[in-house]
Structures are given as structure tokens and as C-alpha cells.
Coordinates of C-alpha atoms (C1' of nucleotides) in Angstrom, one line a residue:
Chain A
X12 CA 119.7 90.7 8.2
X13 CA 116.5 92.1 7.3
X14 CA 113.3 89.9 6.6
X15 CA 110.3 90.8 4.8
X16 CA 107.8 88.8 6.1
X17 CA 108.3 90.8 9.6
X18 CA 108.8 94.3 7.8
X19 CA 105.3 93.8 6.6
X20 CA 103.7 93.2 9.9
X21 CA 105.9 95.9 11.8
X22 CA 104.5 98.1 8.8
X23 CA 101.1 97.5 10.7
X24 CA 100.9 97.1 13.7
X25 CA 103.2 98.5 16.6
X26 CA 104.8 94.9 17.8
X27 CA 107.1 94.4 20.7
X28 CA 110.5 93.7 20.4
X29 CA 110.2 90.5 22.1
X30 CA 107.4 89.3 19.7
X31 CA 110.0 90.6 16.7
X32 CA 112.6 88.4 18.3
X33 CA 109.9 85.3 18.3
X34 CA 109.6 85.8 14.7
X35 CA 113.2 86.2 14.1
X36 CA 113.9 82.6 15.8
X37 CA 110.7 81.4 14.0
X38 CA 112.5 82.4 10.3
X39 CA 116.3 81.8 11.4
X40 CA 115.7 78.0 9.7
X41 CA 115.0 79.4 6.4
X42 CA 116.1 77.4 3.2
X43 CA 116.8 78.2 -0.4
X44 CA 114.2 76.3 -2.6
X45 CA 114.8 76.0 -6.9
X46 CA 111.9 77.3 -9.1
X47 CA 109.2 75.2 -9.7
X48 CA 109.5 73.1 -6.4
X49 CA 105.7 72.4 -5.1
X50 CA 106.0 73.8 -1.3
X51 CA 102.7 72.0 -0.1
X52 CA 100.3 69.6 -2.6
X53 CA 96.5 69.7 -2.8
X54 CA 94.8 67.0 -0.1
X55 CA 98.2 67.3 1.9
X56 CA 96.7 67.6 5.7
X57 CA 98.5 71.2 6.8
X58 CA 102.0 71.2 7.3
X59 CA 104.3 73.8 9.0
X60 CA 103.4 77.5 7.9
X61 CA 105.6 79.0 4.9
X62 CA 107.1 82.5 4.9
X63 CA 108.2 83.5 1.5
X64 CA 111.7 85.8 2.4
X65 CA 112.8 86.2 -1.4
X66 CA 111.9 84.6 -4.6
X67 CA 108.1 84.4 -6.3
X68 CA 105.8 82.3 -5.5
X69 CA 102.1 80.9 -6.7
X70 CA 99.3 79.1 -4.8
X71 CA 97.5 77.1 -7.4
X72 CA 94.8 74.4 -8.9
X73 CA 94.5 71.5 -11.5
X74 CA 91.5 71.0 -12.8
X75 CA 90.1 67.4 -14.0
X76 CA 91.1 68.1 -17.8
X77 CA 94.4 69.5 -17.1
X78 CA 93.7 73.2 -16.7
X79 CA 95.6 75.3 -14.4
X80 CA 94.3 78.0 -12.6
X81 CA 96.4 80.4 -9.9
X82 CA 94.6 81.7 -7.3
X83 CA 97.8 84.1 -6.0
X84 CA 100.6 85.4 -6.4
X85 CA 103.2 85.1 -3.2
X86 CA 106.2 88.0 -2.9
X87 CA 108.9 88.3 -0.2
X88 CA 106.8 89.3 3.0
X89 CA 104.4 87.0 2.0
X90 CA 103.0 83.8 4.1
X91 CA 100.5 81.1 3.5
X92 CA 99.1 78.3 5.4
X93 CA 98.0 79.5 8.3
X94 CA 95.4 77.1 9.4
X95 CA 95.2 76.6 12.9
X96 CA 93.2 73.3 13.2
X97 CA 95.1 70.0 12.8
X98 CA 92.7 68.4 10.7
X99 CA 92.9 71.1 7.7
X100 CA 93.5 69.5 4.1
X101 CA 94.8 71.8 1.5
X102 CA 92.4 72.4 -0.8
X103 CA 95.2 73.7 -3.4
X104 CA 98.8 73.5 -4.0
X105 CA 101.5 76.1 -3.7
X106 CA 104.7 76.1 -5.8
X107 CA 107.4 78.0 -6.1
X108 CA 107.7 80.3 -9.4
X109 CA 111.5 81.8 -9.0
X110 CA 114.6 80.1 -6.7
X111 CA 113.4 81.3 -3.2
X112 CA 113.9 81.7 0.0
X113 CA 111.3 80.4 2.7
X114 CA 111.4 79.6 6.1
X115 CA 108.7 77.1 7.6
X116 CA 107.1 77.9 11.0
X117 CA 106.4 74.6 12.9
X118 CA 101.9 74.3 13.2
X119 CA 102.7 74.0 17.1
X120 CA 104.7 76.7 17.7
X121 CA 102.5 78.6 14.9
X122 CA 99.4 77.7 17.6
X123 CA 101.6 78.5 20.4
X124 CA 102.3 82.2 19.4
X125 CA 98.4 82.5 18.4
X126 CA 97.4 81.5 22.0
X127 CA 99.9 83.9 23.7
X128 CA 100.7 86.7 21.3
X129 CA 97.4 88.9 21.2
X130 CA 99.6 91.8 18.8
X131 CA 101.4 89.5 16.6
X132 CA 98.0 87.5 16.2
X133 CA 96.3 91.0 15.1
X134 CA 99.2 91.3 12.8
X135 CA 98.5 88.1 11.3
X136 CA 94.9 88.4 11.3
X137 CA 95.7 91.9 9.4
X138 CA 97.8 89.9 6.4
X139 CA 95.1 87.7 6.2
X140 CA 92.3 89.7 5.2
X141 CA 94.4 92.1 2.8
X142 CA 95.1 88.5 1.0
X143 CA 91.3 88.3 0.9
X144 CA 90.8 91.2 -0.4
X145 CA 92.9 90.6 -2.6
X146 CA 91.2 87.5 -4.4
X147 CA 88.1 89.5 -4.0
X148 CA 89.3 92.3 -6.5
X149 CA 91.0 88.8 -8.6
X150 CA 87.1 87.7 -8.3
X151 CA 85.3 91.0 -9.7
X152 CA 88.7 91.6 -12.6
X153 CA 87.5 87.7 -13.5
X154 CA 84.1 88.4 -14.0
X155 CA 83.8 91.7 -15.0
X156 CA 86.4 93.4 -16.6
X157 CA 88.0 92.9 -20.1
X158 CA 91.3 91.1 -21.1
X159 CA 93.1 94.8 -21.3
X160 CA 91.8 95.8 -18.2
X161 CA 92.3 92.8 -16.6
X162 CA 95.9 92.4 -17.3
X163 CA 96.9 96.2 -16.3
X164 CA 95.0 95.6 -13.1
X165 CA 96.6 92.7 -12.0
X166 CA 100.1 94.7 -13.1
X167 CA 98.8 97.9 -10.5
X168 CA 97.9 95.3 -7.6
X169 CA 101.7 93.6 -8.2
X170 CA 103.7 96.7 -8.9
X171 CA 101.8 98.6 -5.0
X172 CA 102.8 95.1 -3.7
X173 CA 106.0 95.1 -4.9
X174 CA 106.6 99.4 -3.5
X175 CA 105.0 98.3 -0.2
X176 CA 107.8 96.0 0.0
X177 CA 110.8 98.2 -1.8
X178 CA 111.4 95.8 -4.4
X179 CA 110.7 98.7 -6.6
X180 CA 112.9 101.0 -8.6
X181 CA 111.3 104.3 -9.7
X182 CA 108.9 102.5 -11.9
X183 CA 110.3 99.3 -12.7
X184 CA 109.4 96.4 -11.2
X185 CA 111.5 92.4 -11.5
X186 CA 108.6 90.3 -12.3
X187 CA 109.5 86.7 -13.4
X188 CA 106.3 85.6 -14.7
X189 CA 105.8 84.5 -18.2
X190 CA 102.9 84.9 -20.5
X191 CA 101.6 81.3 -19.6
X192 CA 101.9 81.9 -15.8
X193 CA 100.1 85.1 -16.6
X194 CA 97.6 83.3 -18.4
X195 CA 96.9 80.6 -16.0
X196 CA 96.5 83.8 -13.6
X197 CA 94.5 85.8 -15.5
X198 CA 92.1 83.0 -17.1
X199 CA 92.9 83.8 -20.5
X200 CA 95.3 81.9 -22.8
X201 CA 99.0 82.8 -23.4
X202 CA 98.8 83.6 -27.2
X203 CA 96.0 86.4 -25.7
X204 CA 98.1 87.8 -23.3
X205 CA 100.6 88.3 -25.7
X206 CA 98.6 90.1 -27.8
X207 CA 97.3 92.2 -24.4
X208 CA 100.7 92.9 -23.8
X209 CA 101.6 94.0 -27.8
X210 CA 99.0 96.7 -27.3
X211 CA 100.0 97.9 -23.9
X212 CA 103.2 98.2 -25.4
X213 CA 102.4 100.0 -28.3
X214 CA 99.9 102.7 -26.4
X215 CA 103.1 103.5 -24.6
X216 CA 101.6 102.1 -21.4
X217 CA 103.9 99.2 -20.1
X218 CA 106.5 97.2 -21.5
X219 CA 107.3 93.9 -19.8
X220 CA 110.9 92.8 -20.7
X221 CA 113.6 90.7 -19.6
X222 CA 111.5 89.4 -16.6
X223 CA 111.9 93.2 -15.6
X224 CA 108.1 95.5 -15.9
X225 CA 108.7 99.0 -17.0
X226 CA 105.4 101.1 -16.4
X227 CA 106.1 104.0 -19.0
X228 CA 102.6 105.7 -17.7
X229 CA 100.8 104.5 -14.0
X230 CA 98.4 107.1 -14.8
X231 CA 97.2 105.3 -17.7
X232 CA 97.2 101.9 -16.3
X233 CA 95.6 102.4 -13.5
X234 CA 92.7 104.4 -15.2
X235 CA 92.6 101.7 -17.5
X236 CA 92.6 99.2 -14.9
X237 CA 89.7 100.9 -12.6
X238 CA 92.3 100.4 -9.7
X239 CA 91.9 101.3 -6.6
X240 CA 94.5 100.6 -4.0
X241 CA 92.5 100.9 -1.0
X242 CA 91.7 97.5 -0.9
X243 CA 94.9 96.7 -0.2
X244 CA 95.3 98.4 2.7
X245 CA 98.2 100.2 2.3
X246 CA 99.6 102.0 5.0
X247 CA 101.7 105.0 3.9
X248 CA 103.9 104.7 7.4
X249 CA 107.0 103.0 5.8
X250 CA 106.5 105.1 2.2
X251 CA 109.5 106.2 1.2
Chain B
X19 CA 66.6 79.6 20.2
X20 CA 68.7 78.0 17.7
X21 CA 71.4 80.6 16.5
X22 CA 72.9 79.1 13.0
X23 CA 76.2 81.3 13.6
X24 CA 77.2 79.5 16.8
X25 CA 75.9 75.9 15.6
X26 CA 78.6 76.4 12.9
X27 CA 81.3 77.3 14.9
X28 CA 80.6 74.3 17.6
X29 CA 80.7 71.7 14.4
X30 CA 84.4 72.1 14.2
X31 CA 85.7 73.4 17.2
X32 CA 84.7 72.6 20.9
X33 CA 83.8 75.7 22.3
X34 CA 83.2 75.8 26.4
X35 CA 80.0 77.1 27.3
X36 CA 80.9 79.8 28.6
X37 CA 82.3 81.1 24.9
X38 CA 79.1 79.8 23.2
X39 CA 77.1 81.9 26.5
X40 CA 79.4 85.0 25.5
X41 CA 78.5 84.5 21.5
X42 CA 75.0 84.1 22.7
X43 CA 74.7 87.4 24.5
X44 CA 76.3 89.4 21.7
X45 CA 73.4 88.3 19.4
X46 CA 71.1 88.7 21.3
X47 CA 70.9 92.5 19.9
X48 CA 69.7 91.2 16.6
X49 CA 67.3 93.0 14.3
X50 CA 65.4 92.4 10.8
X51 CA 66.1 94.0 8.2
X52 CA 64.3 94.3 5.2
X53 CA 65.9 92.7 1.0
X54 CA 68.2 95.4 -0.6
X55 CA 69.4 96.8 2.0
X56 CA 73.2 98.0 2.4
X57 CA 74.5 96.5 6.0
X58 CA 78.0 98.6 5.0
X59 CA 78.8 100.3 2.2
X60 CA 82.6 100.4 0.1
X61 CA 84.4 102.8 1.6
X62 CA 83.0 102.9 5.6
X63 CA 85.7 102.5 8.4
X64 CA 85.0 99.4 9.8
X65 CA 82.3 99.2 12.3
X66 CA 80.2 96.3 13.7
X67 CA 81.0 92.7 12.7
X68 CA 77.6 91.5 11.0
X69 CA 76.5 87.7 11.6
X70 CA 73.2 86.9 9.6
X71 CA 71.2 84.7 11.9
X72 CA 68.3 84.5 8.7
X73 CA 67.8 85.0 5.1
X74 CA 70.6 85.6 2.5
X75 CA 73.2 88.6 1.8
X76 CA 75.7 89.6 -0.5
X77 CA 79.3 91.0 -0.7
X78 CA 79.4 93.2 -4.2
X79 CA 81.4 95.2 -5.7
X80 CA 80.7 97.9 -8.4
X81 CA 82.5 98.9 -11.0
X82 CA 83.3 102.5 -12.8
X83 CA 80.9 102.0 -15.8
X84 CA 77.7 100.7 -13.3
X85 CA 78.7 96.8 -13.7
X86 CA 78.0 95.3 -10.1
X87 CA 80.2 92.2 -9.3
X88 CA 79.4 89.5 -6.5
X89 CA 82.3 88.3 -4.6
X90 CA 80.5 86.0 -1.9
X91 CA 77.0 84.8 -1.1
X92 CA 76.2 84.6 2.9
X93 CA 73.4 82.5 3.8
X94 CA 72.8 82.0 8.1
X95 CA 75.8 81.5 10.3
X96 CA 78.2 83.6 7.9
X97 CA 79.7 86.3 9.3
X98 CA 81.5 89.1 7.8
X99 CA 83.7 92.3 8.6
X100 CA 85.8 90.4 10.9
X101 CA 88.5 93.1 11.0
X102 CA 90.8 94.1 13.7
X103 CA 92.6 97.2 12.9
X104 CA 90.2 100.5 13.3
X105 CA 91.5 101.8 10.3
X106 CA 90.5 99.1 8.1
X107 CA 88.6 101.0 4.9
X108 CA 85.5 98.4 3.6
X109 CA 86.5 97.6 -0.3
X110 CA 83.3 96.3 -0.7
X111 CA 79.7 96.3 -0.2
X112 CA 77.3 93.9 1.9
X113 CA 73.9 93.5 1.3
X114 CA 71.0 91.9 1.9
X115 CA 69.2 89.9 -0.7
X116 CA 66.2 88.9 1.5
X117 CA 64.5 90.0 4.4
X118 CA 66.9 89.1 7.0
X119 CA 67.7 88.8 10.7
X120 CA 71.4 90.1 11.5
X121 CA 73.2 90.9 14.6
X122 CA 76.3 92.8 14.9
X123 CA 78.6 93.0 17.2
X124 CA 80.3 95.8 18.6
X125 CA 84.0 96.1 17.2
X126 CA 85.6 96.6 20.8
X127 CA 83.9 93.7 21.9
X128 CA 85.1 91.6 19.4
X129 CA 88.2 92.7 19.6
X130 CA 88.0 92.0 23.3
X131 CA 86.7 88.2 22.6
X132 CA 89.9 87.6 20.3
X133 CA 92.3 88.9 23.0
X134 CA 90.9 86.8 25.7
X135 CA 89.6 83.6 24.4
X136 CA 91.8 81.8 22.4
X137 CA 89.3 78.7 21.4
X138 CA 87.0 81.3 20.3
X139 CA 89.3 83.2 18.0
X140 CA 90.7 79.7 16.7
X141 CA 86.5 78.7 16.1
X142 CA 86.6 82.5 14.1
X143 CA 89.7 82.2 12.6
X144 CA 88.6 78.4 11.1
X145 CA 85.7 80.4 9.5
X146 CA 87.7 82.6 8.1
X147 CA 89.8 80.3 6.5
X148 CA 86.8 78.7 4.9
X149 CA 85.5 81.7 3.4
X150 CA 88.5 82.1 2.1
X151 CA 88.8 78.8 0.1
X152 CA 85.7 78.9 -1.6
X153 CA 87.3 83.2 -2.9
X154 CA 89.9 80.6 -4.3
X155 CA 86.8 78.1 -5.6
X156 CA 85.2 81.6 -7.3
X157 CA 88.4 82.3 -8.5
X158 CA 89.2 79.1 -10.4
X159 CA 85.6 78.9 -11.8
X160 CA 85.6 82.2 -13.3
X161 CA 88.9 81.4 -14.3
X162 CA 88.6 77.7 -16.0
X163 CA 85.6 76.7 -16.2
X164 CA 82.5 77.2 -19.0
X165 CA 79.7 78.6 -17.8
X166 CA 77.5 75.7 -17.6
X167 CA 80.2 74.0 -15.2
X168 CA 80.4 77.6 -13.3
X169 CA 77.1 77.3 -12.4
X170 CA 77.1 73.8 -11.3
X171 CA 79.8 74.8 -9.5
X172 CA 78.2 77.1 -8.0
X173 CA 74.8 74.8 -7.3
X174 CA 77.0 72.3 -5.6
X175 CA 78.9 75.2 -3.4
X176 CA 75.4 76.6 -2.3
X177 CA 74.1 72.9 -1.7
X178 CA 76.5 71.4 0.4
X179 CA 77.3 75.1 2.6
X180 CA 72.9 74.9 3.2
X181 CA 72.8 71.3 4.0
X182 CA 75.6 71.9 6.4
X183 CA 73.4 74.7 8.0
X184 CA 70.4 71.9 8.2
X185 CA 68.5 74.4 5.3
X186 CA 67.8 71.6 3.0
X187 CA 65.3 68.9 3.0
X188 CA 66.3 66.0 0.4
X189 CA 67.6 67.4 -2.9
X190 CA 65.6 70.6 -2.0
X191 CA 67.2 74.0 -1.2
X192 CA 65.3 77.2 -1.0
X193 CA 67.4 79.6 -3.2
X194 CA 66.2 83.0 -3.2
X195 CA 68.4 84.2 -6.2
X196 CA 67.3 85.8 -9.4
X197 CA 69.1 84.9 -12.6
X198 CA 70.2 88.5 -13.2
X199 CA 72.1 88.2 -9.0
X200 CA 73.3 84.6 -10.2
X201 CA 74.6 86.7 -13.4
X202 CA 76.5 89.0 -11.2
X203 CA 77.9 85.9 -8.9
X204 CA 78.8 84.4 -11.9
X205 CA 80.2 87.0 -14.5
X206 CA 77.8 86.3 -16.6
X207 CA 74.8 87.9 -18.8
X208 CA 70.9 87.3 -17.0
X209 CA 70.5 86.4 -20.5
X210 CA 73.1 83.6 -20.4
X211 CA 72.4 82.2 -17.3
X212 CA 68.7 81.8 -18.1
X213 CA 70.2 79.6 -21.3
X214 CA 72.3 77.2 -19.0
X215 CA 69.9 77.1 -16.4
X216 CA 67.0 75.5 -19.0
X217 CA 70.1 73.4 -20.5
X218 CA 70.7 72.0 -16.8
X219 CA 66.6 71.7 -16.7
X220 CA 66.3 70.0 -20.0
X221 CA 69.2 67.3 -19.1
X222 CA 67.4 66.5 -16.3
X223 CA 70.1 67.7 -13.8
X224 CA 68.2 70.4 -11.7
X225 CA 65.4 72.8 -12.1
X226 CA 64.8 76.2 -9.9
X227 CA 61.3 77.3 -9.7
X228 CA 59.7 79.9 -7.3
X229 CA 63.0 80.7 -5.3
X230 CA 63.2 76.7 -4.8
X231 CA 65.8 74.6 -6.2
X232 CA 65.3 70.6 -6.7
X233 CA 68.6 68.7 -7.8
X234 CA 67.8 66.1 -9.7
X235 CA 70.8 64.1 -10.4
X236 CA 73.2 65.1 -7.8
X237 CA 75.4 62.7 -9.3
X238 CA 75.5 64.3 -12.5
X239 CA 75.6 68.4 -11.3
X240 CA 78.5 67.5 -9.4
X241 CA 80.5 66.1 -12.0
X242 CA 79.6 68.6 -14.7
X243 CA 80.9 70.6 -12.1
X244 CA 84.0 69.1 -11.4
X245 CA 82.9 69.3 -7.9
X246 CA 84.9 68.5 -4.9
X247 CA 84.0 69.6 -1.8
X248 CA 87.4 69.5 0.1
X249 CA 87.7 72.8 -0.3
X250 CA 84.7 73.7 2.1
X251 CA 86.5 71.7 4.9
X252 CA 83.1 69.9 5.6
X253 CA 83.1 68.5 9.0
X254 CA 80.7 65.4 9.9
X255 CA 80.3 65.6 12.9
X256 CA 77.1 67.5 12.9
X257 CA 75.8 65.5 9.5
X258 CA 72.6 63.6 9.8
Chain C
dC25 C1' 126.1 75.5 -31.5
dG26 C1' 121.8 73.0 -30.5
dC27 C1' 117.8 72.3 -27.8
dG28 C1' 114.0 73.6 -24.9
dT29 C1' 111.3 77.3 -23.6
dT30 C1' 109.1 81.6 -24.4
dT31 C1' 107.4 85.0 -27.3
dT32 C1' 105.1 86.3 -31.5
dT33 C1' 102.0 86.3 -35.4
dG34 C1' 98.2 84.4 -38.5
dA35 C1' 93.6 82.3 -39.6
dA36 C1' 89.3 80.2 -38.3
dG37 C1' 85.7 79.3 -35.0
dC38 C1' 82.9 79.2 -30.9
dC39 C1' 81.2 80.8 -26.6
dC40 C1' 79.1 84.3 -24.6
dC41 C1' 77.5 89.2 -25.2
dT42 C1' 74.5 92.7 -27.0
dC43 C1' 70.3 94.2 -28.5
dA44 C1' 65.5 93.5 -28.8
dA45 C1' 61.0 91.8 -28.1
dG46 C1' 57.6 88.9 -26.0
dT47 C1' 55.7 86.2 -22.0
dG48 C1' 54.5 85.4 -17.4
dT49 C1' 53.5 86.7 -12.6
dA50 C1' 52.7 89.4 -8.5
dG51 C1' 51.2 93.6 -6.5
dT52 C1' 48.3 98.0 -6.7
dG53 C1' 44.6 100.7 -7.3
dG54 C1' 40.3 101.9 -9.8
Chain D
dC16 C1' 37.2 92.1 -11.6
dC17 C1' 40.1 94.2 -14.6
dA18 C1' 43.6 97.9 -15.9
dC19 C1' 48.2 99.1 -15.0
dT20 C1' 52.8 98.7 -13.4
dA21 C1' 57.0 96.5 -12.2
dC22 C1' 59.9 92.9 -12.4
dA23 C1' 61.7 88.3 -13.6
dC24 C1' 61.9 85.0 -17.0
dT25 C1' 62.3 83.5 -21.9
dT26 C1' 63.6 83.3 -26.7
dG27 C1' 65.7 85.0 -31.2
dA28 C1' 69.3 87.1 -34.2
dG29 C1' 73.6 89.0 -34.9
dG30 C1' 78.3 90.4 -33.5
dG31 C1' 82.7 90.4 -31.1
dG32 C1' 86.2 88.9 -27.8
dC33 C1' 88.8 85.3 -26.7
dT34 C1' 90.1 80.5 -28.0
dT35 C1' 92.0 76.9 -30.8
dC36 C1' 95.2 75.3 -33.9
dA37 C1' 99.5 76.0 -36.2
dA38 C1' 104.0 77.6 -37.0
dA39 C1' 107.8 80.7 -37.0
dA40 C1' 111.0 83.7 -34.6
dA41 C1' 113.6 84.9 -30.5
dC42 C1' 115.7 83.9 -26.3
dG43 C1' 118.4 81.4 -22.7
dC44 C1' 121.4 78.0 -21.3
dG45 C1' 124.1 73.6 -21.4

DNA sequence: CGCGTTTTTGAAGCCCCTCAAGTGTAGTGG
DNA sequence: CCACTACACTTGAGGGGCTTCAAAAACGCG
């Protein structure tokens, strides 16, 4: 049975078999969860640690009127939550975006493997600053780029995401995210993205369909998007 | 001497002496350097890991057409470039805003200090997590919020992170930014900023003059701002 | 089929940007 | 002491990108 969270790291950095097998045991408890479940709530203290193994997911805040804003985007490989001291209170929510599959690593043993894994805590350590740099590039799109560019860069960061893990096909991409998730993503409203989309569509860039993302021309979007792929870190090892 | 980085990292975990007489040592190479200046620049391997022991300093970003995004503000006791793996490629810029006093430490020893002291690493990896949630705080501002709540937002953020350093004195905080850096931190226009910032003066909420900033309705800033700082996992312990 | 959700399109308006010019202040050198 | 420069701050006028409000069309699912 394969498991993406610890293709990821093995993608990464050499670990040993036996701290392969303590990740294996860590994940065997994993659970199916419906879309639109809330894994972990804002003010929560910190729970166990959540491994996303299949499904979408979204860490996210309300604010005081009412507006949503996401702050990531989970995939299979993906984990979140993990805080090491006891006394850490969520400063945002996560919820599920797709049925999923996630397993939950108990905070003890989470602090147990930390303590006496050096490798699998560089590995971890390695997921956690890609993530960062990751909301750094969310951080500059935000404030700098336009609604076009904006939208085909945050389609270039998921669609080298979505390769890293082989969840691609040529270029297609499943991506079960409406225009009002996208919104809430993307600080613009969903009658805008729509309109971002129509034109992507119509310049023969993209064409988002069915929950399924056909990119007619990367070169394009990605030129469009300013993107540059370094920041996530990609390692070409387990390219096809 | 006082060191700001290790003060921070006692507040919220208990470190032995003999860690804090480790940290200690590996500052002890630190050096001034003068405003402007690039500590690493986007696209270095990974060297030293910089702590800033004085003045202020930036991560930014810049953009194909010249546009220059900030993704963080460091002020003393921040550290940055914690990375593990050698082959990490910077996807960003650091700078110095002020004249400064910065230490780095060697990448093998740091590496070295993770491996072997687990309280330290969990001290490192708390700070990490930190940074992290105010990416998410940026994030949601840029998103969701107007731009005279951003910069509240961002007021209240640089207020609470200096008193927790001991760098204000009452509703004082020396803030060394210009409105055309605040533009960049923001994603907005010098221009714009300079509007809100008289709006905030005229309403009696705050009013920077000469690189000082006196808040004067707290109250008020922070509910403009929709303000909770949660999110900056504030620790008492060391409050006044 | 019928209902909720998502997508799509239109019209009007506001927030923030762009462009432009003027003011103030600090530093430098004559 | 006063030019001269550089830079940050300030204010005004006009425009555009995205929002808001509204409603229709298309989709998915019991």
C-alpha cells in the first residue's frame, strides 16, 4: 500500500528503513473523513498531527464580518500541525475540501520520533519550510500581482505539487475546487474569478472543467504567472 | 550582554545552560552591518543561519517588472535561513533596513546543534512555527482586509512582537519604516499608505513621526484591526 | 423531476492606483 | 550661511480593476 505523505519525505532525504517502518505504524490508523468535515478548529490547544493520504484539504480563517480567507491548500503527502509544545493553540482551522483520507499521529509519539529520529526530523523540518515558502510566494501573488496573474500562479504552484506527487496525467490535473474556494484563496470574489477563468479560457491557456484542470499551454501560464518553481524545492530524483 | 535572540527562545522553552552557553558562543561572532544591505540574496545555496541581535531587516521578494514585495519584517531575536538540507536554493532576499548587528552561524554547526540537543531544536522549531503564523496573518490581511485595517493589522503585529522583545516604552515603539517599505509590506502604493496613515492620525488612533510610533488608542487600532494576537503564541511569562 | 449548488453574465460603484506636483527635512559642499 | 541634492512625505485629479448587487443558466444529485 503506498502512502504519500512518506513518498514525499523519502523523495528528500535518504531515510532508514526502520524510520520508514515508524511512519508506516504511525499512518496504519488512518480514517476516511466526508468533505467539508473541520479536522482541527481555531483556539483548539494542538491535537494529534494530521497526514493528508488522499482527498483535498484547506487550512483556513473567519474573520469578524464573516469573511473567509485560506491560507493553504493541503494534497495527499501533505501534513499539518506539527507543533511540538503542548501549550500551542491553533491560530486557524483546517477542513477538509474533498472525502479524504488522513491519518492522525499521536503529539507524544510525534515528540518521541523528534527527540530520537535526527533524519526523519530533517525530513520534516524539510516539509516545513517548502510550506513556508510556499505562503511566502501566496504573500508576494497577494500583494503584487494582478487577478490574471494571480490565478495562473496559484494553478503552476498546484499543478508542480500535484506532478511531485503523480497525481498528474500529461497535463491535466483533478482539482475539486470551486470558484468560491478559489476566491476565498485568492482574495478576490467568485463572480471575478469567473470572469479570470472565461479569459484564460478563451486565450487558449487553461480550461478548468468537471473538477478536472486542463493546462492547454504551461508555457503561457507560467510566463504569465512570473512562476518560478524553485521555491518549492523540487527535487527532480523521483521525476518521471 | 543581553542577546535578544536567546531571551526569546528562554520565554517559551526551558533551555539548560549549557544550550543557552552553546547559543551564546555561536553569537559571539557577530558583526554590524550597515541599512540596505543584502545578508543573502534569491538564488544563494544556503549558507549561514542569520540571527539579528540589533536594528531591523527584511525578507523581499522582487518581481519580473521591478515591483519589490515584503514577505516578513525581523526586528532582534528573529532568525532566519534555518534550513537543513545543503541544497536548499534562497527564494528570497534578506536585508537589512537599518544599521544592524547580526550574527550567523555556521550551517554545520547548526546542523550539529539540531542533531544533538533536542530542547534546543524544539526552542528553534517553536520559532519557526511562529514565524510561520503571522505568513498566515500576512496572508489573510492581504487577502480580507481594506487597507486601513491592513495596516492596523500590521501596527498591532509590530507592537505586541517589540513589546515582547522589551523594545517599547508605553504606547511607544521606535519604527524605523518608510511609508514607501510599509507600501511594499503591505501591497500597497507609498501614496496610499501615506492617506491611511493621516486617516489613522486624524482619528486619533496613532501617529508615526521621526521613525517613532505613539499608539494612541490601542483600544481602537486593535479593533479596526480585527486584532487577535493568538496567532503570535504570546507567552507571559517574561511580561512585565 | 425538483432542489441546492455552482457557474455565468450584466450594470453600477468604490477603493486603490497612476500620474503629477509641491513641501519639508537632512546632509554636503561652496 | 546659503546653494544644492537627495529623499521622504503630502496632497490633488482622474482612471481602472475589482467589488457589489442582481439574476439567469447550468450542473449534480436525491
Amino acid at each position: 500500500m503506498s502512502n504519500a505523505f512518506i513518498d514525499k519525505l523519502c523523495a528528500h532525504v535518504d531515510l532508514s528503513t526502520a524510520d520508514i517502518g515508524l511512519l508506516e505504524a504511525e499512518c496504519a490508523n488512518a480514517r476516511d473523513v466526508p468533505a467539508r468535515h473541520d479536522l482541527i478548529r481555531e483556539g483548539d490547544p494542538s491535537g494529534p498531527l494530521f497526514v493528508i493520504l488522499a482527498g483535498w484539504a484547506c487550512r483556513y480563517q473567519i474573520l469578524p464580518q464573516g469573511a473567509r480567507q485560506i491560507t493553504a491548500f493541503l494534497m495527499p503527502g501533505d501534513c499539518c500541525d506539527m507543533h511540538l509544545a503542548k501549550n500551542y493553540i491553533m491560530d486557524h482551522s483546517i477542513a477538509t475540501l474533498t472525502d479524504s483520507r488522513v491519518a492522525s499521529i499521536p503529539r507524544a509519539r510525534f515528540e518521541n520520533l523528534i527527540a530520537t529520529r535526527p533524519f526523519l526530523t530533517q525530513a520534516l523540518w524539510w516539509a516545513q519550510l517548502v510550506d513556508e515558502g510556499v505562503l511566502r510566494a501566496w504573500i508576494v501573488s497577494m500583494g503584487r500581482r494582478s487577478s490574471v496573474e494571480r490565478v495562473a500562479h496559484l494553478m503552476c504552484e498546484l499543478y508542480v505539487r500535484a506532478r511531485n506527487m503523480g497525481l498528474t496525467t500529461g497535463d491535466q490535473l483533478e482539482l475539486p475546487l470551486s470558484q468560491l474556494v478559489l476566491g476565498d484563496a485568492l482574495g478576490l470574489t467568485p463572480v471575478h474569478v469567473n470572469r479570470v477563468l472565461r479569459r484564460l479560457r478563451l486565450e487558449g491557456i487553461m480550461r478548468p472543467r468537471g473538477g478536472v484542470l486542463v493546462i492547454d499551454d504551461i508555457t503561457k501560464l507560467a510566463l504569465l504567472a512570473g512562476f518560478d518553481e524553485q521555491y518549492l524545492q523540487r527535487k527532480l530524483k523521483r521525476a518521471a
